[in-house]
């Protein structure tokens, strides 16, 4: 699903041409991640997209981890290293824990899901290990601010974890109040200066309305996709409660006797309850994700279990049981990502580079020769049997249930975009026109970036009509009606693209529809006059 990377380049092009996320265009996640990626794209114009977007997160995560290291105690001496190594592993490797293809390859999708987990990681580290009050307040405030503008579900998950930290006494009420006031004041200043906060909240509300009926099914999906780690964590929590039951009973008796905030905090501030709180927050976050590095931010709590285990375990059998369950919870995703990395870079040695003329760094991909051949064959079939695929799209189905995650579909998309740019330039030269604003009736719109043009205002980045594109309002209608050219891919036609066309049909009603080439139709603004169809 490499076209997920295109959404960041689409957003970067808009930002670099003066558009502001949430004010001028809708984003399926928060505006900050796209803005940071845009900066990296501008600074590293020759960077490979999937690496560049993933690594851009270090703009915020590295300073947060530096704060953590500044506040952790000096003993045990290896504590900082044990916290940093997993962080570096997940920060450097652009791989998800689950595979969507039997062929080796890197994961150029699920970016903001991976990024959000990497931001949650130092926050959990700080709550569990930082003892410096100033460092902790700074860490919590910055983390919550970043998460709010990165992905709102990550912000809510962090809120659940911070709420438990408050109950468990790791975060003082005064410190939490200070962080909340500073956070609110910062949002207020940004809102007064730009108006972006209220616009962003309105976008979030729109997304919630569009996806409100999917929460409970998605909880089941999150639990099933991450069954292994959730089961191991559940077993570990139960084992910790059983092994430490005598201490737990004594602490609970103190709570009943004293009925004080301090006694409740002392009772809750133990590994089993922390693991439960972080797991619940993690599963909640996973309800909006279908792939990524699930629950990697549980490691600080697991490390706490390992560091304190000898002091309270009932004997060697308890130590072995708990240590084994810690390994069962965290080693599978680590091993999976390391294995996928090795497969991608070793197997990729036999891959062939994609040939292209117009794709810039978006074409910096390799694939198996068999995938390239299949893409060529399928493109010809799409071209000559379009009516069949139109009928499939009209039925609300895809040609294959996993079409978008198939390597050959993504390669076909790259090749047809490359060819469409040539067709566009030919049309412009033949007609003596210049299309300044380019829209795409598709999930993503790489054309403005690749052709150094502009994207229209108010159009969603990552246009999933089932989850992220609301019915157009007057502003959207005006933006669509003024667009110079809108492009619709037809190799193959899909129900999603047909739905996008239906949504924007009002704005395109006066545009002339022509066949640009065998794999793209074009809708051209009437100001350019009648256009002849392509000769392809």
Short mmCIF file of C-alpha atoms in Angstrom, two decimals:
data_model
loop_
_atom_site.label_atom_id
_atom_site.label_comp_id
_atom_site.label_asym_id
_atom_site.label_seq_id
_atom_site.Cartn_x
_atom_site.Cartn_y
_atom_site.Cartn_z
CA UNK A 1 0.00 0.00 0.00
CA UNK A 2 2.79 2.33 -1.05
CA UNK A 3 0.31 5.05 -2.02
CA UNK A 4 -0.04 5.87 1.69
CA UNK A 5 3.33 7.57 1.23
CA UNK A 6 1.86 9.68 -1.57
CA UNK A 7 -0.55 11.32 0.86
CA UNK A 8 2.40 12.88 2.69
CA UNK A 9 3.85 14.24 -0.54
CA UNK A 10 0.43 15.54 -1.53
CA UNK A 11 0.20 17.28 1.87
CA UNK A 12 3.79 18.52 1.58
CA UNK A 13 3.06 20.07 -1.81
CA UNK A 14 0.00 21.83 -0.39
CA UNK A 15 1.87 23.08 2.68
CA UNK A 16 4.85 24.27 0.64
CA UNK A 17 2.50 26.14 -1.72
CA UNK A 18 0.83 27.97 1.15
CA UNK A 19 -2.07 25.76 2.25
CA UNK A 20 -2.57 25.10 5.97
CA UNK A 21 -3.71 21.66 7.18
CA UNK A 22 -7.26 21.56 8.60
CA UNK A 23 -7.86 25.16 7.49
CA UNK A 24 -7.31 24.62 3.77
CA UNK A 25 -7.52 20.85 3.47
CA UNK A 26 -8.82 17.92 5.48
CA UNK A 27 -6.39 15.36 6.93
CA UNK A 28 -7.39 11.88 8.18
CA UNK A 29 -4.89 12.30 11.03
CA UNK A 30 -3.63 15.38 12.84
CA UNK A 31 -1.86 18.18 10.94
CA UNK A 32 1.44 18.04 12.81
CA UNK A 33 2.68 14.76 11.35
CA UNK A 34 2.10 15.98 7.81
CA UNK A 35 3.79 19.30 8.57
CA UNK A 36 6.88 17.65 10.06
CA UNK A 37 7.07 15.27 7.08
CA UNK A 38 6.78 18.25 4.72
CA UNK A 39 9.80 19.85 6.38
CA UNK A 40 11.83 16.66 5.96
CA UNK A 41 10.72 16.33 2.33
CA UNK A 42 11.88 19.90 1.70
CA UNK A 43 15.21 19.38 3.50
CA UNK A 44 15.91 15.94 1.98
CA UNK A 45 14.43 16.16 -1.54
CA UNK A 46 16.21 12.99 -2.66
CA UNK A 47 15.18 10.85 0.31
CA UNK A 48 13.39 7.55 -0.20
CA UNK A 49 9.76 8.30 0.75
CA UNK A 50 8.97 5.41 3.08
CA UNK A 51 12.17 5.98 5.06
CA UNK A 52 11.86 9.76 5.04
CA UNK A 53 8.30 9.81 6.39
CA UNK A 54 8.99 7.21 9.07
CA UNK A 55 12.21 8.86 10.24
CA UNK A 56 10.63 12.33 10.32
CA UNK A 57 9.02 11.32 13.63
CA UNK A 58 12.42 11.58 15.28
CA UNK A 59 12.00 15.35 15.09
CA UNK A 60 9.81 15.03 18.19
CA UNK A 61 10.63 11.60 19.63
CA UNK A 62 14.39 12.08 20.01
CA UNK A 63 13.98 15.25 22.14
CA UNK A 64 11.34 13.45 24.22
CA UNK A 65 13.65 10.49 24.81
CA UNK A 66 16.45 12.92 25.71
CA UNK A 67 14.13 14.36 28.36
CA UNK A 68 13.48 10.86 29.68
CA UNK A 69 17.19 10.09 29.94
CA UNK A 70 17.76 13.41 31.71
CA UNK A 71 15.26 12.43 34.39
CA UNK A 72 15.90 8.72 35.00
CA UNK A 73 17.85 7.68 38.10
CA UNK A 74 21.47 6.63 37.76
CA UNK A 75 20.75 3.17 39.13
CA UNK A 76 20.44 0.63 37.70
CA UNK A 77 23.26 1.73 35.41
CA UNK A 78 21.84 0.00 32.32
CA UNK A 79 18.36 1.51 32.70
CA UNK A 80 18.81 4.23 30.09
CA UNK A 81 20.28 1.81 27.56
CA UNK A 82 17.47 -0.71 28.12
CA UNK A 83 14.93 2.02 27.40
CA UNK A 84 16.74 3.43 24.37
CA UNK A 85 17.52 0.22 22.45
CA UNK A 86 13.88 -0.75 21.67
CA UNK A 87 13.11 2.88 20.90
CA UNK A 88 15.92 3.02 18.33
CA UNK A 89 14.90 -0.34 16.85
CA UNK A 90 11.33 0.76 16.13
CA UNK A 91 12.35 4.31 15.18
CA UNK A 92 14.80 3.18 12.51
CA UNK A 93 12.93 0.26 10.91
CA UNK A 94 9.85 1.14 8.79
CA UNK A 95 8.10 -2.16 9.31
CA UNK A 96 4.78 -3.20 10.79
CA UNK A 97 4.33 -6.19 13.04
CA UNK A 98 1.92 -7.89 10.61
CA UNK A 99 2.55 -8.88 7.00
CA UNK A 100 0.13 -8.14 4.17
CA UNK A 101 2.10 -9.96 1.48
CA UNK A 102 4.11 -13.16 1.23
CA UNK A 103 6.77 -11.25 -0.72
CA UNK A 104 9.41 -9.43 1.34
CA UNK A 105 9.20 -5.66 1.35
CA UNK A 106 9.12 -2.61 3.58
CA UNK A 107 5.87 -1.09 4.83
CA UNK A 108 5.11 2.27 3.24
CA UNK A 109 1.76 2.49 5.01
CA UNK A 110 0.42 2.88 8.53
CA UNK A 111 2.84 5.77 9.06
CA UNK A 112 0.89 7.87 11.54
CA UNK A 113 -0.01 4.75 13.52
CA UNK A 114 3.64 3.79 13.93
CA UNK A 115 4.58 7.39 14.62
CA UNK A 116 1.97 7.78 17.36
CA UNK A 117 3.25 4.70 19.16
CA UNK A 118 6.78 6.07 18.98
CA UNK A 119 5.55 9.27 20.66
CA UNK A 120 3.70 7.30 23.34
CA UNK A 121 6.87 5.30 24.11
CA UNK A 122 8.88 8.11 25.79
CA UNK A 123 5.76 9.30 27.62
CA UNK A 124 5.35 5.89 29.28
CA UNK A 125 9.10 5.76 29.96
CA UNK A 126 8.93 9.11 31.72
CA UNK A 127 5.85 8.29 33.80
CA UNK A 128 7.45 5.10 35.09
CA UNK A 129 11.09 6.07 35.52
CA UNK A 130 11.55 9.85 35.60
CA UNK A 131 11.97 11.20 39.13
CA UNK A 132 12.73 14.84 38.27
CA UNK A 133 9.56 16.88 38.66
CA UNK A 134 10.42 19.55 36.10
CA UNK A 135 11.42 16.98 33.51
CA UNK A 136 8.21 15.01 34.03
CA UNK A 137 5.97 18.08 33.69
CA UNK A 138 7.79 19.13 30.53
CA UNK A 139 7.62 15.61 29.09
CA UNK A 140 3.90 15.21 29.76
CA UNK A 141 3.01 18.66 28.44
CA UNK A 142 5.01 18.34 25.21
CA UNK A 143 3.90 14.74 24.63
CA UNK A 144 0.23 15.58 25.03
CA UNK A 145 0.57 18.63 22.78
CA UNK A 146 2.31 16.63 20.06
CA UNK A 147 -0.15 13.73 20.29
CA UNK A 148 -3.14 16.08 20.14
CA UNK A 149 -2.00 17.40 16.78
CA UNK A 150 -0.56 14.08 15.54
CA UNK A 151 -3.46 11.67 16.02
CA UNK A 152 -6.36 12.29 18.34
CA UNK A 153 -6.77 8.64 19.36
CA UNK A 154 -3.13 8.64 20.48
CA UNK A 155 -3.88 11.72 22.56
CA UNK A 156 -6.86 9.94 24.17
CA UNK A 157 -4.79 6.81 24.83
CA UNK A 158 -2.12 8.97 26.45
CA UNK A 159 -4.84 10.63 28.52
CA UNK A 160 -5.91 7.24 29.87
CA UNK A 161 -2.32 6.42 30.82
CA UNK A 162 -1.75 9.83 32.43
CA UNK A 163 -5.02 9.49 34.36
CA UNK A 164 -3.80 6.21 35.80
CA UNK A 165 -0.42 7.79 36.58
CA UNK A 166 -2.31 10.42 38.56
CA UNK A 167 -4.25 7.77 40.50
CA UNK A 168 -1.07 5.78 41.12
CA UNK A 169 0.80 8.81 42.45
CA UNK A 170 3.40 8.94 39.69
CA UNK A 171 1.98 12.25 38.55
CA UNK A 172 1.11 14.78 41.24
CA UNK A 173 -2.16 16.67 41.03
CA UNK A 174 -0.28 19.99 41.03
CA UNK A 175 1.98 18.81 38.23
CA UNK A 176 -0.96 17.53 36.20
CA UNK A 177 -2.80 20.81 36.71
CA UNK A 178 0.26 22.80 35.64
CA UNK A 179 0.67 20.65 32.52
CA UNK A 180 -3.05 20.98 31.71
CA UNK A 181 -3.01 24.77 32.13
CA UNK A 182 0.10 25.13 29.97
CA UNK A 183 -1.39 22.80 27.35
CA UNK A 184 -4.69 24.72 27.29
CA UNK A 185 -2.93 28.09 27.16
CA UNK A 186 -0.81 26.95 24.22
CA UNK A 187 -3.89 25.73 22.35
CA UNK A 188 -5.64 29.02 23.07
CA UNK A 189 -2.73 31.04 21.69
CA UNK A 190 -2.59 28.89 18.55
CA UNK A 191 -6.33 29.23 18.09
CA UNK A 192 -6.23 33.02 18.44
CA UNK A 193 -3.27 33.24 16.08
CA UNK A 194 -4.43 30.78 13.38
CA UNK A 195 -7.90 29.37 14.15
CA UNK A 196 -6.48 25.92 13.47
CA UNK A 197 -7.57 24.33 16.77
CA UNK A 198 -11.32 24.78 16.29
CA UNK A 199 -11.01 23.72 12.66
CA UNK A 200 -9.10 20.60 13.69
CA UNK A 201 -11.68 19.73 16.35
CA UNK A 202 -14.42 20.11 13.73
CA UNK A 203 -12.52 17.72 11.46
CA UNK A 204 -12.19 15.20 14.29
CA UNK A 205 -15.93 15.49 14.96
CA UNK A 206 -16.62 14.81 11.29
CA UNK A 207 -14.42 11.71 11.38
CA UNK A 208 -16.12 10.46 14.54
CA UNK A 209 -19.53 10.88 12.92
CA UNK A 210 -18.42 8.97 9.83
CA UNK A 211 -16.92 6.11 11.86
CA UNK A 212 -19.18 6.05 14.94
CA UNK A 213 -20.83 2.76 14.03
CA UNK A 214 -17.55 0.84 13.81
CA UNK A 215 -16.18 1.13 17.38
CA UNK A 216 -17.29 -2.20 18.83
CA UNK A 217 -16.45 -4.24 15.71
CA UNK A 218 -13.06 -2.54 15.71
CA UNK A 219 -12.45 -3.48 19.35
CA UNK A 220 -13.00 -7.10 18.34
CA UNK A 221 -10.73 -6.59 15.34
CA UNK A 222 -8.00 -5.03 17.49
CA UNK A 223 -8.15 -7.92 19.93
CA UNK A 224 -8.07 -10.53 17.17
CA UNK A 225 -5.24 -8.92 15.17
CA UNK A 226 -3.14 -8.54 18.34
CA UNK A 227 -4.35 -11.72 20.03
CA UNK A 228 -0.84 -12.96 20.82
CA UNK A 229 0.48 -9.93 22.68
CA UNK A 230 -2.84 -9.19 24.40
CA UNK A 231 -3.13 -12.79 25.60
CA UNK A 232 0.46 -12.84 26.83
CA UNK A 233 -0.04 -9.53 28.66
CA UNK A 234 -3.29 -10.76 30.20
CA UNK A 235 -1.56 -13.93 31.40
CA UNK A 236 1.34 -11.85 32.76
CA UNK A 237 -1.02 -9.52 34.66
CA UNK A 238 -2.81 -12.52 36.18
CA UNK A 239 0.53 -14.15 37.12
CA UNK A 240 1.74 -10.95 38.78
CA UNK A 241 -1.47 -10.70 40.81
CA UNK A 242 -1.19 -14.34 41.90
CA UNK A 243 2.54 -14.23 42.69
CA UNK A 244 2.22 -10.98 44.63
CA UNK A 245 -1.16 -11.68 46.21
CA UNK A 246 0.02 -11.51 49.83
CA UNK A 247 1.59 -8.06 49.33
CA UNK A 248 -1.50 -7.02 47.38
CA UNK A 249 -3.80 -8.10 50.21
CA UNK A 250 -1.76 -6.15 52.75
CA UNK A 251 -1.83 -3.02 50.58
CA UNK A 252 -5.59 -3.35 50.11
CA UNK A 253 -6.06 -3.71 53.87
CA UNK A 254 -4.18 -0.44 54.32
CA UNK A 255 -6.52 1.22 51.81
CA UNK A 256 -9.57 0.01 53.77
CA UNK A 257 -8.05 1.17 57.03
CA UNK A 258 -6.68 4.58 56.02
CA UNK A 259 -9.03 5.47 53.14
CA UNK A 260 -6.51 8.03 51.92
CA UNK A 261 -5.32 9.10 48.51
CA UNK A 262 -1.79 8.05 49.40
CA UNK A 263 -2.86 4.51 50.31
CA UNK A 264 -4.87 4.15 47.10
CA UNK A 265 -1.89 5.39 45.08
CA UNK A 266 0.42 2.95 46.87
CA UNK A 267 -1.99 0.12 46.11
CA UNK A 268 -2.31 0.96 42.42
CA UNK A 269 1.35 1.75 41.78
CA UNK A 270 2.47 -1.77 40.97
CA UNK A 271 3.43 -3.49 37.69
CA UNK A 272 0.22 -5.53 37.27
CA UNK A 273 -2.06 -2.50 37.34
CA UNK A 274 0.26 -0.42 35.18
CA UNK A 275 0.35 -3.20 32.60
CA UNK A 276 -3.44 -3.39 32.66
CA UNK A 277 -3.83 0.37 32.20
CA UNK A 278 -1.34 0.55 29.34
CA UNK A 279 -2.85 -2.52 27.66
CA UNK A 280 -6.36 -1.04 27.81
CA UNK A 281 -5.07 2.25 26.39
CA UNK A 282 -3.16 0.35 23.71
CA UNK A 283 -6.15 -1.75 22.65
CA UNK A 284 -8.27 1.41 22.51
CA UNK A 285 -5.69 2.99 20.21
CA UNK A 286 -5.59 -0.15 18.04
CA UNK A 287 -9.32 0.12 17.33
CA UNK A 288 -8.51 2.73 14.67
CA UNK A 289 -5.56 0.84 13.17
CA UNK A 290 -5.27 -2.15 10.88
CA UNK A 291 -1.49 -2.43 10.93
CA UNK A 292 1.55 -1.10 12.71
CA UNK A 293 3.86 -1.70 15.68
CA UNK A 294 1.14 -2.60 18.15
CA UNK A 295 1.70 -1.91 21.87
CA UNK A 296 5.45 -1.30 21.58
CA UNK A 297 5.13 1.31 24.35
CA UNK A 298 4.38 -1.47 26.87
CA UNK A 299 8.14 -2.14 27.16
CA UNK A 300 8.89 0.32 30.03
CA UNK A 301 6.30 -1.44 32.21
CA UNK A 302 7.70 -4.85 31.25
CA UNK A 303 11.20 -3.61 32.06
CA UNK A 304 9.95 -2.48 35.48
CA UNK A 305 8.62 -6.00 36.04
CA UNK A 306 12.00 -7.52 35.20
CA UNK A 307 13.97 -5.05 37.32
CA UNK A 308 11.85 -5.56 40.44
CA UNK A 309 11.08 -9.25 39.98
CA UNK A 310 13.78 -10.72 42.26
CA UNK A 311 12.68 -8.57 45.21
CA UNK A 312 9.13 -9.87 45.51
CA UNK A 313 8.86 -13.15 43.56
CA UNK A 314 7.97 -16.20 45.64
CA UNK A 315 10.83 -18.30 44.26
CA UNK A 316 12.72 -19.37 41.13
CA UNK A 317 9.59 -20.86 39.56
CA UNK A 318 7.79 -17.55 39.87
CA UNK A 319 10.77 -15.74 38.36
CA UNK A 320 10.85 -18.14 35.41
CA UNK A 321 7.08 -17.88 34.87
CA UNK A 322 6.96 -14.09 34.92
CA UNK A 323 10.13 -13.67 32.86
CA UNK A 324 8.79 -16.14 30.31
CA UNK A 325 5.53 -14.24 29.99
CA UNK A 326 7.42 -10.95 29.57
CA UNK A 327 9.31 -12.56 26.70
CA UNK A 328 6.10 -13.97 25.23
CA UNK A 329 4.57 -10.49 25.24
CA UNK A 330 7.42 -8.50 23.71
CA UNK A 331 9.73 -10.78 21.77
CA UNK A 332 7.26 -11.74 18.98
CA UNK A 333 6.84 -8.20 17.59
CA UNK A 334 10.58 -7.52 17.96
CA UNK A 335 11.53 -10.77 16.22
CA UNK A 336 8.86 -10.25 13.54
CA UNK A 337 10.12 -6.78 12.65
CA UNK A 338 13.77 -7.90 12.63
CA UNK A 339 12.86 -10.88 10.45
CA UNK A 340 10.88 -8.70 8.05
CA UNK A 341 13.80 -6.26 7.87
CA UNK A 342 16.23 -9.04 6.99
CA UNK A 343 13.87 -10.50 4.38
CA UNK A 344 13.25 -7.10 2.78
CA UNK A 345 16.88 -6.11 2.41
CA UNK A 346 18.27 -9.55 1.58
CA UNK A 347 15.41 -10.58 -0.69
CA UNK A 348 15.39 -7.13 -2.25
CA UNK A 349 18.88 -7.71 -3.67
CA UNK A 350 17.21 -9.70 -6.45
CA UNK A 351 14.57 -7.06 -7.16
CA UNK A 352 14.54 -4.87 -10.26
CA UNK A 353 14.20 -1.09 -10.14
CA UNK A 354 11.04 0.50 -11.45
CA UNK A 355 11.61 2.35 -14.72
CA UNK A 356 9.92 5.74 -14.88
CA UNK A 357 10.24 9.27 -16.23
CA UNK A 358 8.14 11.48 -13.98
CA UNK A 359 7.85 9.96 -10.51
CA UNK A 360 10.80 11.68 -8.84
CA UNK A 361 11.67 9.94 -5.56
CA UNK A 362 8.21 8.32 -5.43
CA UNK A 363 9.55 5.97 -8.08
CA UNK A 364 12.50 4.91 -5.90
CA UNK A 365 11.15 1.39 -5.47
CA UNK A 366 12.17 -2.10 -6.50
CA UNK A 367 10.06 -5.18 -7.13
CA UNK A 368 10.34 -8.76 -8.26
CA UNK A 369 10.61 -9.21 -12.01
CA UNK A 370 7.50 -11.41 -11.83
CA UNK A 371 5.55 -8.57 -10.17
CA UNK A 372 6.63 -6.14 -12.88
CA UNK A 373 5.55 -8.62 -15.56
CA UNK A 374 2.20 -9.22 -13.89
CA UNK A 375 1.63 -5.48 -13.61
CA UNK A 376 2.24 -5.07 -17.33
CA UNK A 377 -0.13 -7.92 -18.18
CA UNK A 378 -2.87 -6.72 -15.82
CA UNK A 379 -2.64 -3.15 -17.13
CA UNK A 380 -3.37 -4.43 -20.63
CA UNK A 381 -6.31 -6.45 -19.34
CA UNK A 382 -7.70 -3.44 -17.45
CA UNK A 383 -7.44 -1.35 -20.62
CA UNK A 384 -9.14 -3.81 -22.96
CA UNK A 385 -11.79 -5.17 -20.60
CA UNK A 386 -12.85 -2.01 -18.84
CA UNK A 387 -16.56 -2.81 -19.04
CA UNK A 388 -16.00 -5.91 -16.92
CA UNK A 389 -14.23 -3.93 -14.20
CA UNK A 390 -16.86 -1.18 -14.40
CA UNK A 391 -19.45 -3.82 -13.64
CA UNK A 392 -17.42 -5.13 -10.69
CA UNK A 393 -17.08 -1.58 -9.33
CA UNK A 394 -20.82 -0.95 -9.78
CA UNK A 395 -21.52 -4.00 -7.62
CA UNK A 396 -19.51 -2.45 -4.77
CA UNK A 397 -16.71 -5.00 -5.01
CA UNK A 398 -13.03 -4.95 -5.94
CA UNK A 399 -11.42 -7.23 -8.55
CA UNK A 400 -9.62 -8.87 -5.63
CA UNK A 401 -10.41 -8.59 -1.93
CA UNK A 402 -6.84 -7.51 -1.15
CA UNK A 403 -6.34 -5.45 -4.31
CA UNK A 404 -4.86 -2.34 -2.68
CA UNK A 405 -2.22 -4.30 -0.74
CA UNK A 406 -1.09 -6.33 -3.78
CA UNK A 407 2.35 -5.34 -5.02
CA UNK A 408 1.34 -5.48 -8.68
CA UNK A 409 -1.57 -3.07 -8.10
CA UNK A 410 0.76 -0.55 -6.47
CA UNK A 411 3.30 -0.95 -9.29
CA UNK A 412 0.49 -0.54 -11.83
CA UNK A 413 -0.61 2.63 -10.08
CA UNK A 414 2.92 4.05 -10.23
CA UNK A 415 3.29 3.18 -13.91
CA UNK A 416 -0.09 4.59 -14.90
CA UNK A 417 0.58 7.82 -12.99
CA UNK A 418 3.92 8.11 -14.80
CA UNK A 419 2.17 7.59 -18.15
CA UNK A 420 -0.68 9.97 -17.27
CA UNK A 421 1.82 12.78 -16.64
CA UNK A 422 3.19 12.29 -20.15
CA UNK A 423 -0.37 12.32 -21.48
CA UNK A 424 -1.13 15.51 -19.57
CA UNK A 425 1.94 17.26 -20.94
CA UNK A 426 1.06 16.12 -24.45
CA UNK A 427 -2.47 17.47 -24.05
CA UNK A 428 -1.16 20.79 -22.75
CA UNK A 429 1.32 21.12 -25.63
CA UNK A 430 -1.26 20.16 -28.25
CA UNK A 431 -3.92 22.53 -26.88
CA UNK A 432 -1.67 25.36 -25.74
CA UNK A 433 -2.99 25.34 -22.18
CA UNK A 434 -1.54 24.95 -18.69
CA UNK A 435 -3.40 23.15 -15.91
CA UNK A 436 -2.42 24.93 -12.71
CA UNK A 437 -4.65 23.06 -10.25
CA UNK A 438 -4.93 19.28 -10.49
CA UNK A 439 -7.43 17.16 -8.57
CA UNK A 440 -7.54 13.37 -8.36
CA UNK A 441 -10.69 11.27 -7.99
CA UNK A 442 -8.69 8.68 -6.13
CA UNK A 443 -7.34 7.87 -2.67
CA UNK A 444 -4.28 10.03 -3.25
CA UNK A 445 -3.17 12.84 -5.55
CA UNK A 446 0.54 12.74 -6.47
CA UNK A 447 0.18 14.88 -9.61
CA UNK A 448 0.65 18.38 -8.14
CA UNK A 449 3.86 17.30 -6.41
CA UNK A 450 5.23 15.47 -9.42
CA UNK A 451 4.30 18.20 -11.91
CA UNK A 452 5.04 21.16 -9.61
CA UNK A 453 1.44 22.36 -9.76
CA UNK A 454 -1.17 23.10 -7.09
CA UNK A 455 -3.85 20.99 -5.47
CA UNK A 456 -7.32 22.49 -5.00
CA UNK A 457 -8.40 23.74 -1.58
CA UNK A 458 -10.59 21.76 0.82
CA UNK A 459 -9.97 18.32 -0.72
CA UNK A 460 -9.11 15.49 1.66
CA UNK A 461 -5.58 14.11 1.77
CA UNK A 462 -5.99 10.33 1.72
CA UNK A 463 -9.49 10.41 0.25
CA UNK A 464 -11.16 7.24 1.51
CA UNK A 465 -14.84 7.91 0.69
CA UNK A 466 -15.96 5.29 3.19
CA UNK A 467 -14.12 6.73 6.20
CA UNK A 468 -12.55 10.13 5.56
CA UNK A 469 -14.50 12.11 2.93
CA UNK A 470 -17.61 13.88 4.13
CA UNK A 471 -20.40 15.12 1.87
CA UNK A 472 -19.07 18.28 0.19
CA UNK A 473 -20.20 21.63 1.59
CA UNK A 474 -20.35 24.93 -0.28
CA UNK A 475 -16.60 25.58 0.11
CA UNK A 476 -15.72 22.17 -1.29
CA UNK A 477 -18.20 22.58 -4.17
CA UNK A 478 -16.61 25.92 -5.09
CA UNK A 479 -13.10 24.48 -4.90
CA UNK A 480 -14.02 21.50 -7.10
CA UNK A 481 -15.89 23.62 -9.63
CA UNK A 482 -12.85 25.87 -10.06
CA UNK A 483 -10.27 23.09 -10.48
CA UNK A 484 -8.50 23.13 -13.85
CA UNK A 485 -8.45 19.37 -14.31
CA UNK A 486 -9.58 16.34 -12.32
CA UNK A 487 -8.11 12.93 -13.06
CA UNK A 488 -9.79 9.58 -12.51
CA UNK A 489 -7.81 6.31 -12.79
CA UNK A 490 -9.48 3.47 -14.68
CA UNK A 491 -6.93 0.65 -14.46
CA UNK A 492 -9.00 -0.74 -12.89
CA UNK A 493 -12.15 1.23 -12.09
CA UNK A 494 -13.05 0.85 -8.40
CA UNK A 495 -16.12 1.44 -6.28
CA UNK A 496 -14.17 3.94 -4.13
CA UNK A 497 -13.30 6.10 -7.14
CA UNK A 498 -16.88 5.87 -8.39
CA UNK A 499 -18.10 7.04 -5.00
CA UNK A 500 -15.67 9.98 -5.06
CA UNK A 501 -16.98 10.94 -8.49
CA UNK A 502 -20.54 10.80 -7.15
CA UNK A 503 -19.60 12.98 -4.17
CA UNK A 504 -17.95 15.64 -6.34
CA UNK A 505 -20.29 15.34 -9.33
CA UNK A 506 -21.95 18.68 -8.55
CA UNK A 507 -18.67 20.58 -8.66
CA UNK A 508 -17.60 18.81 -11.85
CA UNK A 509 -20.93 19.12 -13.64
CA UNK A 510 -19.64 21.76 -16.06
CA UNK A 511 -16.29 20.09 -16.69
CA UNK A 512 -15.74 18.24 -19.94
CA UNK A 513 -14.96 14.55 -19.49
CA UNK A 514 -12.47 13.09 -21.93
CA UNK A 515 -10.33 9.99 -22.16
CA UNK A 516 -6.83 11.18 -21.29
CA UNK A 517 -5.24 7.81 -22.04
CA UNK A 518 -6.09 4.13 -21.65
CA UNK A 519 -5.85 4.31 -17.85
CA UNK A 520 -7.08 7.82 -17.00
CA UNK A 521 -10.15 9.91 -17.68
CA UNK A 522 -9.95 13.69 -17.27
CA UNK A 523 -12.50 16.33 -16.30
CA UNK A 524 -11.44 19.69 -17.80
CA UNK A 525 -12.67 23.12 -16.74
CA UNK A 526 -14.86 24.80 -19.39
CA UNK A 527 -12.61 27.87 -19.47
CA UNK A 528 -10.18 25.85 -21.59
CA UNK A 529 -12.82 25.23 -24.26
CA UNK A 530 -13.60 21.89 -25.93
CA UNK A 531 -10.79 19.38 -25.65
CA UNK A 532 -10.17 16.49 -28.05
CA UNK A 533 -9.76 13.05 -26.45
CA UNK A 534 -6.38 11.37 -26.39
CA UNK A 535 -5.27 9.46 -29.46
CA UNK A 536 -4.16 6.52 -27.29
#
